[in-house]
Amino acid sequence: MVEGFLWCSLVEVTTPTPAMTSAFDDLSESAIFENRDALADEYIPSEIVGRDEKKEEYMNALLPVYKGESPDNIFLYGQNGVGKTAVTHWVLNQLEASENLQTELAVLPINCEGVNTSYQLTIELANQLIPNSENYLPSTGHPESKVYSVFFNQLDKIGGTALIVLDEIDHVANIDTFLYKATRAASYGDLTETKLGLIGISTDTAFGENLSSDVRSSLRERVIEFPPYDASQLEQVLRQRVDTAFYEDVVTNAAITYAAALGSKNSGDARMVLDLIRIAGDYARERGKDHVTDDLVEEAMDEYEIERSMSVLADLPENIKIVAYALAVLEEREDEEVTSSILYDLYSDFAQMVGHDPVSERRARDYYGRLDELNIIESQVKHDSSGGQYKSHSLNHPTSEVLTALADTIDTIGVHKNVQHLVEE
Ligand SMILES: Nc1ncnc2c1ncn2[C@@H]1O[C@H](COP(=O)(O)OP(=O)(O)OP(=O)(O)O)[C@@H](O)[C@H]1O
Ligand SMILES: [Mg+2]
């Protein structure tokens, strides 16, 4: 309460007098970032580098739109951070900017994260088209047929060509329904004036295979696969962004090539290398250094791996998180090794406390294996004095980080006294 009160009063009194000096002024003198925001995920690069082949493939797929013909549907597949969204942005900008474009073009982009059903998707798209917000469709209440008819009506009013870009399309659980209606709208007479094309973007390469055969036959999509970036492509992406984000010559060559090499060894993810260089830049700034070196990139990689492991952990099934919580609690007693059976006993207790039936000991061993594979814990085979074997488990990351990732699980089970000192209130 007291903290809340102080915060409120701070918010109200924030007009600094021009001559006022602040404690922040003393924090760092070093000139590292020229524009740190250029390393943020939402930053849109003006040029795409190292993806000439994909750009060309994409532009060819959009050639019918450029020529005013009926669009093909296009689907993009590729892992995280391989440029699907960035390249789409660039290609569509080029298309819209062309003076020779043979059609009136409307692009309707939508990120489907959080859009769970085709019904919601159609409402969101209809509302992008409805000119007056007073007439927006509410998120519930209308029958599905009404929602589709409003949407097609609005879409048909714009004429020309409409491209609907469905980024992260796999988030929509019953996407078949939308795709079926959208691809057949022209032949069913729902669209007579507007030519509709769909662009679907997904990290799930099996996405197309899971669609119903009806949808697949009407979709007739062109597929563009985005492979992971190699080290030299990542280096190009990095150099371009470093030029904008940092002052000249701040980031060393070795730092760039090292970050690119780490990225290509991992998953060829451009977002990851941009994150690495940003974290390394933060270290340099916080420590008052003049350069971002490969040593700092290495340190950044350690932090990045912790963050990545922790976000994977936070998304694991509840039973596995209970195992991880039990291990965190056991690790805080310094005396004994955590064997599989000790871990299983505490896991079972925790599971019962929250009304879960504990899984069998054999199944729990699969969980330990999964956590080990994900680099969240380390399980070592040891030998006892009688020649038998057993496994000993430990966390691979600081306990406090693990506890933060397990916050929801801890909320339901409660804070164990062993870890009380590590759990933030
Ligand atoms: N070829 C490139 N040139 C310049 N910047 C790039 C390039 N490819 C990716 N980037 C940058 O890398 C980051 C990740 O790329 P992007 O968001 O396009 O990945 P994605 O394939 O859409 O990933 P996700 O599936 O996670 O959404 C963005 O900041 C983007 O601007
Ligand atoms: Mg994307």
mmCIF file of N, CA and C in Angstrom, residues 186-232:
data_model
loop_
_atom_site.group_PDB
_atom_site.id
_atom_site.type_symbol
_atom_site.label_atom_id
_atom_site.label_comp_id
_atom_site.label_asym_id
_atom_site.label_seq_id
_atom_site.Cartn_x
_atom_site.Cartn_y
_atom_site.Cartn_z
ATOM 1 N N ALA A 186 -16.226 -15.828 -53.806
ATOM 2 C CA ALA A 186 -16.491 -15.339 -55.167
ATOM 3 C C ALA A 186 -17.445 -16.279 -55.889
ATOM 4 N N SER A 187 -17.182 -17.585 -55.790
ATOM 5 C CA SER A 187 -18.054 -18.503 -56.543
ATOM 6 C C SER A 187 -19.457 -18.577 -55.937
ATOM 7 N N TYR A 188 -19.622 -18.270 -54.666
ATOM 8 C CA TYR A 188 -20.958 -18.275 -54.056
ATOM 9 C C TYR A 188 -21.666 -16.929 -54.215
ATOM 10 N N GLY A 189 -21.028 -15.992 -54.888
ATOM 11 C CA GLY A 189 -21.678 -14.696 -55.128
ATOM 12 C C GLY A 189 -21.599 -13.735 -53.950
ATOM 13 N N ASP A 190 -20.819 -14.077 -52.912
ATOM 14 C CA ASP A 190 -20.672 -13.152 -51.772
ATOM 15 C C ASP A 190 -19.749 -11.994 -52.114
ATOM 16 N N LEU A 191 -18.833 -12.228 -53.032
ATOM 17 C CA LEU A 191 -17.927 -11.160 -53.473
ATOM 18 C C LEU A 191 -18.054 -11.047 -54.987
ATOM 19 N N THR A 192 -18.513 -9.899 -55.443
ATOM 20 C CA THR A 192 -18.620 -9.723 -56.899
ATOM 21 C C THR A 192 -17.694 -8.612 -57.385
ATOM 22 N N GLU A 193 -17.400 -7.674 -56.507
ATOM 23 C CA GLU A 193 -16.594 -6.512 -56.908
ATOM 24 C C GLU A 193 -15.139 -6.616 -56.488
ATOM 25 N N THR A 194 -14.903 -7.231 -55.330
ATOM 26 C CA THR A 194 -13.550 -7.259 -54.770
ATOM 27 C C THR A 194 -12.908 -8.617 -55.003
ATOM 28 N N LYS A 195 -11.659 -8.566 -55.482
ATOM 29 C CA LYS A 195 -10.899 -9.817 -55.623
ATOM 30 C C LYS A 195 -10.131 -10.041 -54.326
ATOM 31 N N LEU A 196 -10.290 -11.215 -53.770
ATOM 32 C CA LEU A 196 -9.691 -11.464 -52.451
ATOM 33 C C LEU A 196 -8.515 -12.431 -52.527
ATOM 34 N N GLY A 197 -7.416 -12.069 -51.872
ATOM 35 C CA GLY A 197 -6.283 -12.978 -51.739
ATOM 36 C C GLY A 197 -5.921 -13.118 -50.273
ATOM 37 N N LEU A 198 -5.486 -14.314 -49.897
ATOM 38 C CA LEU A 198 -5.097 -14.540 -48.498
ATOM 39 C C LEU A 198 -3.597 -14.793 -48.428
ATOM 40 N N ILE A 199 -2.981 -14.238 -47.399
ATOM 41 C CA ILE A 199 -1.583 -14.562 -47.112
ATOM 42 C C ILE A 199 -1.553 -15.125 -45.690
ATOM 43 N N GLY A 200 -1.177 -16.374 -45.561
ATOM 44 C CA GLY A 200 -1.124 -17.006 -44.234
ATOM 45 C C GLY A 200 0.331 -17.175 -43.822
ATOM 46 N N ILE A 201 0.629 -16.875 -42.560
ATOM 47 C CA ILE A 201 2.012 -16.986 -42.076
ATOM 48 C C ILE A 201 2.033 -17.877 -40.842
ATOM 49 N N SER A 202 2.928 -18.847 -40.832
ATOM 50 C CA SER A 202 2.932 -19.768 -39.693
ATOM 51 C C SER A 202 4.309 -20.372 -39.448
ATOM 52 N N THR A 203 4.572 -20.684 -38.184
ATOM 53 C CA THR A 203 5.807 -21.408 -37.868
ATOM 54 C C THR A 203 5.590 -22.917 -37.969
ATOM 55 N N ASP A 204 4.344 -23.301 -38.129
ATOM 56 C CA ASP A 204 4.002 -24.714 -38.118
ATOM 57 C C ASP A 204 3.991 -25.240 -39.552
ATOM 58 N N THR A 205 5.047 -25.970 -39.914
ATOM 59 C CA THR A 205 5.156 -26.404 -41.312
ATOM 60 C C THR A 205 4.068 -27.412 -41.671
ATOM 61 N N ALA A 206 3.477 -28.048 -40.659
ATOM 62 C CA ALA A 206 2.425 -29.027 -40.936
ATOM 63 C C ALA A 206 1.058 -28.353 -41.031
ATOM 64 N N PHE A 207 1.038 -27.019 -40.925
ATOM 65 C CA PHE A 207 -0.231 -26.305 -40.886
ATOM 66 C C PHE A 207 -1.146 -26.687 -42.062
ATOM 67 N N GLY A 208 -0.598 -26.623 -43.278
ATOM 68 C CA GLY A 208 -1.393 -26.894 -44.483
ATOM 69 C C GLY A 208 -1.943 -28.311 -44.488
ATOM 70 N N GLU A 209 -1.104 -29.251 -44.001
ATOM 71 C CA GLU A 209 -1.527 -30.661 -44.025
ATOM 72 C C GLU A 209 -2.701 -30.911 -43.094
ATOM 73 N N ASN A 210 -2.831 -30.081 -42.059
ATOM 74 C CA ASN A 210 -3.910 -30.321 -41.097
ATOM 75 C C ASN A 210 -5.245 -29.713 -41.523
ATOM 76 N N LEU A 211 -5.253 -29.012 -42.644
ATOM 77 C CA LEU A 211 -6.524 -28.432 -43.095
ATOM 78 C C LEU A 211 -7.374 -29.530 -43.729
ATOM 79 N N SER A 212 -8.674 -29.325 -43.708
ATOM 80 C CA SER A 212 -9.547 -30.351 -44.290
ATOM 81 C C SER A 212 -9.347 -30.371 -45.805
ATOM 82 N N SER A 213 -9.685 -31.514 -46.418
ATOM 83 C CA SER A 213 -9.426 -31.649 -47.853
ATOM 84 C C SER A 213 -10.269 -30.651 -48.654
ATOM 85 N N ASP A 214 -11.468 -30.332 -48.172
ATOM 86 C CA ASP A 214 -12.309 -29.324 -48.846
ATOM 87 C C ASP A 214 -11.581 -27.995 -48.940
ATOM 88 N N VAL A 215 -11.003 -27.593 -47.788
ATOM 89 C CA VAL A 215 -10.315 -26.313 -47.741
ATOM 90 C C VAL A 215 -9.075 -26.354 -48.630
ATOM 91 N N ARG A 216 -8.352 -27.465 -48.516
ATOM 92 C CA ARG A 216 -7.122 -27.555 -49.307
ATOM 93 C C ARG A 216 -7.409 -27.460 -50.797
ATOM 94 N N SER A 217 -8.501 -28.064 -51.218
ATOM 95 C CA SER A 217 -8.757 -28.034 -52.652
ATOM 96 C C SER A 217 -9.167 -26.633 -53.102
ATOM 97 N N SER A 218 -9.834 -25.868 -52.236
ATOM 98 C CA SER A 218 -10.232 -24.527 -52.688
ATOM 99 C C SER A 218 -9.130 -23.497 -52.440
ATOM 100 N N LEU A 219 -8.173 -23.837 -51.578
ATOM 101 C CA LEU A 219 -7.138 -22.865 -51.216
ATOM 102 C C LEU A 219 -6.106 -22.721 -52.336
ATOM 103 N N ARG A 220 -5.707 -23.851 -52.911
ATOM 104 C CA ARG A 220 -4.705 -23.860 -53.999
ATOM 105 C C ARG A 220 -3.598 -22.827 -53.742
ATOM 106 N N GLU A 221 -2.996 -22.949 -52.578
ATOM 107 C CA GLU A 221 -2.056 -21.904 -52.192
ATOM 108 C C GLU A 221 -0.669 -22.092 -52.797
ATOM 109 N N ARG A 222 0.038 -20.991 -52.911
ATOM 110 C CA ARG A 222 1.469 -21.056 -53.234
ATOM 111 C C ARG A 222 2.215 -21.038 -51.922
ATOM 112 N N VAL A 223 3.110 -21.978 -51.752
ATOM 113 C CA VAL A 223 3.834 -22.081 -50.483
ATOM 114 C C VAL A 223 5.241 -21.502 -50.640
ATOM 115 N N ILE A 224 5.616 -20.638 -49.696
ATOM 116 C CA ILE A 224 6.994 -20.131 -49.681
ATOM 117 C C ILE A 224 7.605 -20.516 -48.341
ATOM 118 N N GLU A 225 8.680 -21.273 -48.415
ATOM 119 C CA GLU A 225 9.317 -21.702 -47.163
ATOM 120 C C GLU A 225 10.505 -20.803 -46.854
ATOM 121 N N PHE A 226 10.561 -20.322 -45.635
ATOM 122 C CA PHE A 226 11.688 -19.498 -45.177
ATOM 123 C C PHE A 226 12.626 -20.368 -44.345
ATOM 124 N N PRO A 227 13.789 -20.720 -44.890
ATOM 125 C CA PRO A 227 14.715 -21.538 -44.096
ATOM 126 C C PRO A 227 15.398 -20.699 -43.020
ATOM 127 N N PRO A 228 16.015 -21.353 -42.027
ATOM 128 C CA PRO A 228 16.789 -20.595 -41.031
ATOM 129 C C PRO A 228 17.887 -19.805 -41.742
ATOM 130 N N TYR A 229 18.297 -18.694 -41.166
ATOM 131 C CA TYR A 229 19.392 -17.909 -41.739
ATOM 132 C C TYR A 229 20.721 -18.603 -41.462
ATOM 133 N N ASP A 230 21.655 -18.475 -42.414
ATOM 134 C CA ASP A 230 23.005 -18.955 -42.120
ATOM 135 C C ASP A 230 23.820 -17.792 -41.526
ATOM 136 N N ALA A 231 25.083 -18.104 -41.149
ATOM 137 C CA ALA A 231 25.875 -17.096 -40.436
ATOM 138 C C ALA A 231 26.076 -15.842 -41.281
ATOM 139 N N SER A 232 26.274 -16.016 -42.594
ATOM 140 C CA SER A 232 26.577 -14.814 -43.384
ATOM 141 C C SER A 232 25.323 -13.944 -43.549
#
